[in-house]
Amino acid sequence: RRRDRINEKMRALQELIPNCNK
């Protein structure tokens, strides 16, 4: 699954910028 790797990067980005989630 290549989506697993993207999920990990998206999680790190959301933790660094929770504002992006809005």
PDB file of C-alpha atoms in Angstrom:
ATOM      1  CA  ARG A   1       0.000   0.000   0.000  1.00  0.00           C
ATOM      2  CA  ARG A   2       1.625   3.291  -1.006  1.00  0.00           C
ATOM      3  CA  ARG A   3      -1.175   5.205   0.742  1.00  0.00           C
ATOM      4  CA  ASP A   4       0.249   4.171   4.103  1.00  0.00           C
ATOM      5  CA  ARG A   5       3.330   6.327   3.469  1.00  0.00           C
ATOM      6  CA  ILE A   6       1.209   9.303   2.403  1.00  0.00           C
ATOM      7  CA  ASN A   7      -0.974   8.872   5.480  1.00  0.00           C
ATOM      8  CA  GLU A   8       2.091   9.153   7.730  1.00  0.00           C
ATOM      9  CA  LYS A   9       3.196  12.404   6.020  1.00  0.00           C
ATOM     10  CA  MET A  10      -0.346  13.818   6.189  1.00  0.00           C
ATOM     11  CA  ARG A  11      -0.524  13.005   9.909  1.00  0.00           C
ATOM     12  CA  ALA A  12       2.774  14.759  10.611  1.00  0.00           C
ATOM     13  CA  LEU A  13       1.588  17.780   8.612  1.00  0.00           C
ATOM     14  CA  GLN A  14      -1.722  17.875  10.486  1.00  0.00           C
ATOM     15  CA  GLU A  15       0.119  17.724  13.804  1.00  0.00           C
ATOM     16  CA  LEU A  16       2.428  20.579  12.747  1.00  0.00           C
ATOM     17  CA  ILE A  17      -0.379  22.589  11.146  1.00  0.00           C
ATOM     18  CA  PRO A  18      -3.790  21.618  12.522  1.00  0.00           C
ATOM     19  CA  ASN A  19      -5.036  24.780  10.803  1.00  0.00           C
ATOM     20  CA  CYS A  20      -4.759  23.007   7.437  1.00  0.00           C
ATOM     21  CA  ASN A  21      -7.508  20.651   8.590  1.00  0.00           C
ATOM     22  CA  LYS A  22     -10.008  23.538   8.719  1.00  0.00           C
TER      23      LYS A  22
END
